[in-house]
Amino acid sequence: SNIFGDMMLLELFGNRLRSIRESMGISQIRLSEQTGIVREQISRIENGQINPTLETISKLSFALETPLSDLFNFPLENIKYREYKIKPFVKWAGGKTQILDKIKPLLPEKFNTYYEPFLGGGALFFSLVPHKAVINDSNDELISAFKCFQDSNDYTLMIEEILKHENNHSETYYYQVREMDRTENFLSLPIYIRAARMIYLNKACFNGLYRVNSKGYFNVPSGKKEVVKAYNQDLFNDLHEYLINSDISILQTDFEKAVQTAKTDDFVYFDPPYDTFDEQSNFTTYTKDNFGKDEQKRLAEVYRNLDKKGVFVMLSNHNTPFIQELYKGFNIQVIEARRAINSKGSGRGSVEEVIITNY
């Protein structure tokens, strides 16, 4: 029930509380006696070090005989949002980190809510750190992890599990953990256990690739690492703080449903499994449901409907004749991108991608 998420806001509130208390000639000890809040806590609130709950604030308001609105009577226009330095916490096939410098100049200048229906590693989402967003992915394991970062209790438990995996890591242990999704009760395991497993496997497996077989089982071999570092304290803490202090809805549904609430001046970024070049292997096994030509057509239809609603829309895909045809009439920018994840060295190298915008 914390109502503050910004360090500057905590300081402004603390300063206001102190000045009201001092103007009334009341000491911290006296205020502590009147409210039942320990003096150290009052001191920390006044120094902007802790985030008071609504219950605490109402006790202070009552004891100081000061309306709540007076406690919040400070200039808000000077508040700057905290700058979060965050990036993807897992490596994901089709991740956009390498081409962010090509995507970002093509973003709309201003938008309201950010939507990303095929989230994956979330490179663009994390580089934008929007204050209001709807993010979605069909991958259950990935979404479990995002949800753990947004829940303080699950977050703590997930980290404990990740550290256990790090400590127990060996070749044999890796395969034992990998086999967990073959068991009957896997989907009923607590969310933090599944999230920690996914993050550990992603860091310990070969090439950091998330891939499942036709039954939906994770099947990437071990990366044969002596030591696995799956927990990144600074990154995880920043990510956790960002997700609990921003208005971020995390969904696991169909891409069309995920953008249903998008309206004029919102921004939707589609990064679907790519259309395939016929001669190249199909790289769309992030979930066991394949994303074929029919799904590409349905996506193009959703794109057109959003365009009619006045939503800003951007889409990434391979530069194929099929995609060029589907998005005829929109702005199609061709870029070179490196294919970084491939089991065969020959599959690496550069491919042409398109960034398609309706603005």
Coordinates of C-alpha atoms in Angstrom, one line a residue:
S1 CA 0.0 0.0 0.0
N2 CA 3.0 2.3 -0.5
I3 CA 1.8 5.5 -2.2
F4 CA 5.2 7.0 -3.2
G5 CA 7.5 5.6 -5.8
D6 CA 9.9 8.5 -6.4
M7 CA 12.8 9.5 -4.2
M8 CA 12.3 13.3 -4.9
L9 CA 8.7 12.9 -3.8
L10 CA 9.7 11.3 -0.6
E11 CA 12.1 14.1 0.2
L12 CA 9.4 16.8 -0.6
F13 CA 6.9 15.0 1.7
G14 CA 9.5 14.6 4.5
N15 CA 10.5 18.3 4.3
R16 CA 6.8 19.3 4.5
L17 CA 6.2 17.1 7.5
R18 CA 9.2 18.4 9.3
S19 CA 8.3 22.1 8.7
I20 CA 4.7 21.5 9.9
R21 CA 5.9 19.7 13.0
E22 CA 8.6 22.3 13.9
S23 CA 6.2 25.2 13.2
M24 CA 3.9 23.7 15.9
G25 CA 6.8 23.3 18.4
I26 CA 6.3 19.5 18.5
S27 CA 9.4 17.3 18.9
Q28 CA 9.8 13.9 17.1
I29 CA 9.5 12.2 20.5
R30 CA 6.2 13.9 21.3
L31 CA 4.9 13.1 17.8
S32 CA 5.9 9.5 18.3
E33 CA 4.0 9.3 21.6
Q34 CA 0.9 10.8 19.9
T35 CA 0.9 8.5 16.9
G36 CA 2.4 5.3 18.2
I37 CA 4.9 5.5 15.3
V38 CA 8.5 4.9 16.6
R39 CA 10.7 8.1 16.6
E40 CA 13.3 6.5 14.3
Q41 CA 10.6 5.9 11.7
I42 CA 9.4 9.5 11.9
S43 CA 13.0 10.6 11.5
R44 CA 13.5 8.4 8.4
I45 CA 10.2 9.7 6.9
E46 CA 11.3 13.3 7.4
N47 CA 14.7 12.5 5.7
G48 CA 12.9 11.0 2.7
Q49 CA 14.4 7.6 3.4
I50 CA 11.3 5.5 3.7
N51 CA 8.0 5.2 1.9
P52 CA 5.2 5.9 4.3
T53 CA 1.9 4.0 4.0
L54 CA -1.5 5.7 3.9
E55 CA -2.2 4.5 7.4
T56 CA 1.0 6.1 8.7
I57 CA 0.2 9.4 6.9
S58 CA -3.3 9.5 8.3
K59 CA -2.0 9.0 11.9
L60 CA 0.5 11.9 11.3
S61 CA -2.3 14.1 9.9
F62 CA -4.5 13.4 12.9
A63 CA -1.8 14.0 15.5
L64 CA -0.7 17.2 13.9
E65 CA -4.3 18.3 13.5
T66 CA -3.4 19.1 9.9
P67 CA -5.6 18.1 6.9
L68 CA -4.0 15.5 4.6
S69 CA -4.1 18.0 1.7
D70 CA -1.8 20.3 3.8
L71 CA 0.8 17.5 4.2
F72 CA 0.9 17.3 0.4
N73 CA 1.0 21.0 -0.1
F74 CA 4.4 21.2 -2.0
P75 CA 5.2 22.0 -5.7
L76 CA 5.0 19.0 -7.9
E77 CA 6.3 20.5 -11.1
N78 CA 10.0 20.1 -9.9
I79 CA 9.6 16.3 -9.6
K80 CA 11.8 14.3 -12.1
Y81 CA 11.1 10.6 -12.5
R82 CA 13.9 8.4 -11.5
E83 CA 16.1 7.3 -14.4
Y84 CA 16.1 3.5 -14.3
K85 CA 19.1 1.8 -16.0
I86 CA 17.5 -1.5 -17.0
K87 CA 17.9 -4.0 -19.8
P88 CA 16.6 -7.5 -20.7
F89 CA 17.3 -10.0 -17.8
V90 CA 17.2 -12.9 -20.3
K91 CA 18.6 -13.5 -23.7
W92 CA 15.8 -14.1 -26.2
A93 CA 15.8 -15.2 -29.9
G94 CA 14.9 -12.2 -32.0
G95 CA 15.9 -9.8 -29.2
K96 CA 16.2 -6.1 -30.3
T97 CA 19.2 -4.9 -28.3
Q98 CA 21.5 -4.9 -31.4
I99 CA 19.1 -2.7 -33.4
L100 CA 17.8 -0.3 -30.8
D101 CA 19.8 2.5 -32.4
K102 CA 17.8 1.9 -35.7
I103 CA 14.4 1.5 -34.0
K104 CA 14.5 4.5 -31.6
P105 CA 14.8 7.3 -34.2
L106 CA 11.6 5.9 -35.8
L107 CA 9.5 6.1 -32.6
P108 CA 6.6 8.6 -32.4
E109 CA 7.6 11.8 -30.7
K110 CA 5.0 11.5 -28.0
F111 CA 2.5 8.8 -27.0
N112 CA 0.3 7.9 -24.1
T113 CA 0.2 4.2 -23.1
Y114 CA 2.9 1.9 -24.6
Y115 CA 1.8 -1.6 -25.8
E116 CA 4.1 -4.5 -26.6
P117 CA 2.1 -7.7 -27.4
F118 CA 5.2 -9.9 -28.3
L119 CA 7.4 -8.9 -25.4
G120 CA 10.2 -11.5 -25.5
G121 CA 13.3 -10.1 -23.8
G122 CA 11.7 -6.6 -23.8
A123 CA 14.7 -4.6 -25.1
L124 CA 12.7 -1.7 -26.5
F125 CA 10.3 -1.6 -23.5
F126 CA 13.3 -1.5 -21.1
S127 CA 15.1 1.2 -23.0
L128 CA 11.9 3.4 -23.0
V129 CA 10.9 2.6 -19.4
P130 CA 7.3 4.0 -20.0
H131 CA 5.3 5.0 -16.9
K132 CA 2.2 3.4 -18.3
A133 CA 2.3 0.2 -20.4
V134 CA 0.6 -3.1 -21.3
I135 CA 3.0 -5.9 -22.0
N136 CA 2.2 -9.4 -23.2
D137 CA 3.8 -12.6 -24.3
S138 CA 2.4 -16.1 -25.0
N139 CA 5.3 -17.7 -23.2
D140 CA 4.2 -18.7 -19.8
E141 CA 7.6 -19.1 -18.2
L142 CA 8.7 -15.6 -19.4
I143 CA 5.5 -14.0 -18.1
S144 CA 5.9 -15.8 -14.7
A145 CA 9.3 -14.0 -14.3
F146 CA 7.9 -10.6 -15.2
K147 CA 5.1 -11.1 -12.7
C148 CA 7.6 -12.0 -10.0
F149 CA 9.5 -8.8 -10.6
Q150 CA 6.3 -6.9 -10.0
D151 CA 5.4 -8.7 -6.7
S152 CA 7.6 -8.0 -3.7
N153 CA 7.0 -11.4 -2.0
D154 CA 7.4 -13.5 -5.2
Y155 CA 10.5 -11.4 -6.1
T156 CA 12.3 -12.3 -2.8
L157 CA 11.4 -16.0 -3.2
M158 CA 12.5 -16.0 -6.9
I159 CA 15.9 -14.6 -5.9
E160 CA 16.4 -17.3 -3.2
E161 CA 15.6 -20.0 -5.8
I162 CA 18.0 -18.5 -8.4
L163 CA 20.8 -18.4 -5.8
K164 CA 20.1 -22.1 -4.9
H165 CA 20.4 -22.9 -8.6
E166 CA 23.7 -21.0 -8.8
N167 CA 25.1 -22.8 -5.8
N168 CA 24.0 -26.3 -7.0
H169 CA 25.0 -25.8 -10.6
S170 CA 26.7 -28.7 -12.4
E171 CA 26.2 -30.5 -15.7
T172 CA 24.0 -33.1 -14.0
Y173 CA 22.1 -30.5 -12.0
Y174 CA 21.4 -28.5 -15.2
Y175 CA 19.7 -31.5 -16.8
Q176 CA 17.7 -32.3 -13.6
V177 CA 16.3 -28.7 -13.6
R178 CA 15.7 -28.9 -17.4
E179 CA 13.6 -32.0 -16.9
M180 CA 11.2 -30.3 -14.4
D181 CA 8.7 -29.3 -17.2
R182 CA 8.2 -33.0 -18.1
T183 CA 6.6 -33.6 -14.7
E184 CA 2.8 -33.7 -14.3
N185 CA 2.6 -31.0 -11.6
F186 CA 5.0 -28.5 -13.3
L187 CA 2.3 -25.9 -14.2
S188 CA 0.9 -26.0 -10.6
L189 CA 4.4 -25.2 -9.1
P190 CA 4.6 -21.7 -7.5
I191 CA 5.2 -18.9 -10.0
Y192 CA 8.6 -18.0 -8.4
I193 CA 9.9 -21.6 -8.8
R194 CA 9.1 -21.6 -12.5
A195 CA 10.5 -18.1 -13.0
A196 CA 13.8 -18.9 -11.2
R197 CA 14.2 -22.1 -13.3
M198 CA 13.6 -20.2 -16.5
I199 CA 16.2 -17.5 -15.6
Y200 CA 18.8 -20.1 -14.5
L201 CA 18.3 -22.3 -17.6
N202 CA 18.6 -19.2 -19.8
K203 CA 22.0 -18.3 -18.3
A204 CA 23.3 -21.9 -18.1
C205 CA 22.1 -23.3 -21.5
F206 CA 24.0 -23.3 -24.8
N207 CA 24.0 -19.8 -26.4
G208 CA 21.3 -18.5 -24.0
L209 CA 18.6 -19.6 -26.4
Y210 CA 15.0 -20.2 -25.2
R211 CA 13.6 -23.0 -27.3
V212 CA 11.0 -25.7 -26.8
N213 CA 10.1 -28.8 -28.7
S214 CA 6.7 -29.7 -30.2
K215 CA 5.5 -30.9 -26.8
G216 CA 6.4 -27.5 -25.3
Y217 CA 9.4 -28.9 -23.3
F218 CA 12.6 -26.8 -23.0
N219 CA 15.2 -28.7 -24.9
V220 CA 18.4 -26.6 -25.2
P221 CA 21.6 -28.5 -24.2
S222 CA 23.9 -27.3 -21.4
G223 CA 26.3 -24.5 -22.1
K224 CA 28.9 -26.5 -20.1
K225 CA 29.8 -23.5 -17.9
E226 CA 31.7 -24.1 -14.7
V227 CA 30.0 -21.2 -12.9
V228 CA 26.6 -19.7 -13.7
K229 CA 25.8 -16.2 -12.7
A230 CA 22.0 -15.9 -13.0
Y231 CA 21.3 -13.2 -10.4
N232 CA 22.3 -9.6 -11.2
Q233 CA 21.6 -7.7 -8.0
D234 CA 21.6 -4.1 -9.4
L235 CA 19.7 -4.9 -12.6
F236 CA 17.1 -7.0 -10.7
N237 CA 16.5 -4.4 -8.0
D238 CA 16.1 -1.6 -10.5
L239 CA 13.7 -3.8 -12.6
H240 CA 11.7 -4.7 -9.5
E241 CA 11.5 -1.1 -8.4
Y242 CA 10.5 0.1 -11.8
L243 CA 7.7 -2.5 -12.2
I244 CA 6.2 -1.9 -8.8
N245 CA 6.3 1.9 -9.1
S246 CA 4.9 2.2 -12.6
D247 CA 1.5 1.4 -14.1
I248 CA 2.4 -1.8 -16.0
S249 CA -0.2 -4.4 -16.9
I250 CA 1.4 -7.8 -17.6
L251 CA -0.7 -10.2 -19.7
Q252 CA -0.4 -13.7 -21.2
T253 CA -3.0 -13.7 -23.9
D254 CA -3.4 -13.6 -27.7
F255 CA -1.8 -10.5 -29.3
E256 CA -5.1 -9.3 -30.6
K257 CA -6.6 -9.3 -27.1
A258 CA -3.5 -7.6 -25.7
V259 CA -4.1 -4.5 -27.8
Q260 CA -7.9 -4.3 -27.4
T261 CA -7.8 -1.3 -25.1
A262 CA -5.4 0.7 -27.2
K263 CA -6.8 4.1 -28.3
T264 CA -5.9 7.3 -30.1
D265 CA -2.3 8.5 -29.4
D266 CA -1.3 5.2 -27.7
F267 CA 1.7 3.4 -29.2
V268 CA 1.8 -0.3 -30.1
Y269 CA 5.1 -2.0 -31.0
F270 CA 4.7 -5.4 -32.7
D271 CA 7.7 -7.7 -32.7
P272 CA 6.1 -11.0 -33.8
P273 CA 7.9 -14.3 -34.7
Y274 CA 9.2 -13.4 -38.1
D275 CA 8.0 -14.5 -41.5
T276 CA 10.5 -17.0 -42.9
F277 CA 12.8 -16.8 -45.9
D278 CA 12.0 -20.1 -47.5
E279 CA 15.6 -21.3 -47.7
Q280 CA 16.3 -20.5 -44.0
S281 CA 15.3 -22.5 -41.0
N282 CA 12.2 -21.4 -39.2
F283 CA 13.2 -19.6 -36.0
T284 CA 9.8 -19.3 -34.4
T285 CA 9.9 -22.0 -31.7
Y286 CA 9.6 -19.7 -28.6
T287 CA 6.3 -21.3 -27.8
K288 CA 5.0 -24.6 -29.1
D289 CA 2.4 -22.8 -31.2
N290 CA 3.9 -21.9 -34.6
F291 CA 3.2 -18.5 -36.1
G292 CA 2.6 -19.1 -39.8
K293 CA 1.3 -17.1 -42.8
D294 CA -2.3 -17.1 -41.5
E295 CA -1.2 -15.5 -38.2
Q296 CA 0.9 -12.9 -40.1
K297 CA -2.3 -12.0 -42.1
R298 CA -4.3 -11.7 -38.9
L299 CA -1.6 -9.5 -37.4
A300 CA -1.7 -7.2 -40.5
E301 CA -5.5 -6.9 -40.0
V302 CA -5.0 -6.0 -36.3
Y303 CA -2.4 -3.4 -37.5
R304 CA -4.9 -1.8 -39.9
N305 CA -7.6 -1.7 -37.3
L306 CA -5.3 0.1 -34.8
D307 CA -4.3 2.5 -37.6
K308 CA -8.0 3.4 -38.1
K309 CA -8.3 4.1 -34.3
G310 CA -5.5 6.7 -34.5
V311 CA -3.0 4.5 -32.6
F312 CA 0.7 4.8 -33.5
V313 CA 1.8 1.4 -34.7
M314 CA 5.3 0.1 -35.4
L315 CA 6.1 -3.5 -36.5
S316 CA 9.4 -5.4 -37.1
N317 CA 9.7 -8.4 -39.4
H318 CA 11.9 -9.9 -42.1
N319 CA 12.0 -8.1 -45.4
T320 CA 10.1 -10.7 -47.4
P321 CA 7.8 -10.2 -50.5
F322 CA 4.9 -11.5 -48.3
I323 CA 5.4 -8.9 -45.6
Q324 CA 6.0 -6.1 -48.2
E325 CA 2.6 -7.1 -49.7
L326 CA 0.7 -7.3 -46.4
Y327 CA 1.8 -3.8 -45.3
K328 CA 1.6 -2.0 -48.7
G329 CA 0.7 1.6 -48.1
F330 CA 2.5 2.0 -44.8
N331 CA 6.0 3.4 -44.2
I332 CA 8.4 0.5 -44.8
Q333 CA 12.0 1.1 -43.7
V334 CA 14.6 -1.7 -44.6
I335 CA 17.4 -2.2 -42.2
E336 CA 20.3 -4.6 -41.9
A337 CA 20.3 -6.7 -38.8
R338 CA 22.7 -9.3 -37.5
R339 CA 21.3 -12.7 -36.8
A340 CA 23.1 -13.4 -33.5
I341 CA 21.5 -16.6 -32.3
N342 CA 21.8 -19.7 -34.5
S343 CA 23.0 -23.1 -33.8
K344 CA 24.9 -23.2 -37.2
G345 CA 27.6 -20.5 -37.7
S346 CA 26.4 -20.1 -41.3
G347 CA 23.0 -18.9 -40.0
R348 CA 24.7 -15.9 -38.4
G349 CA 25.5 -12.8 -40.4
S350 CA 23.3 -10.1 -41.6
V351 CA 19.7 -10.3 -42.9
E352 CA 17.3 -7.6 -44.1
E353 CA 14.6 -6.6 -41.7
V354 CA 11.8 -4.1 -42.1
I355 CA 10.4 -1.5 -39.6
I356 CA 6.9 -0.6 -40.6
T357 CA 5.1 2.5 -39.2
N358 CA 1.7 4.0 -39.8
Y359 CA 2.9 7.6 -39.0

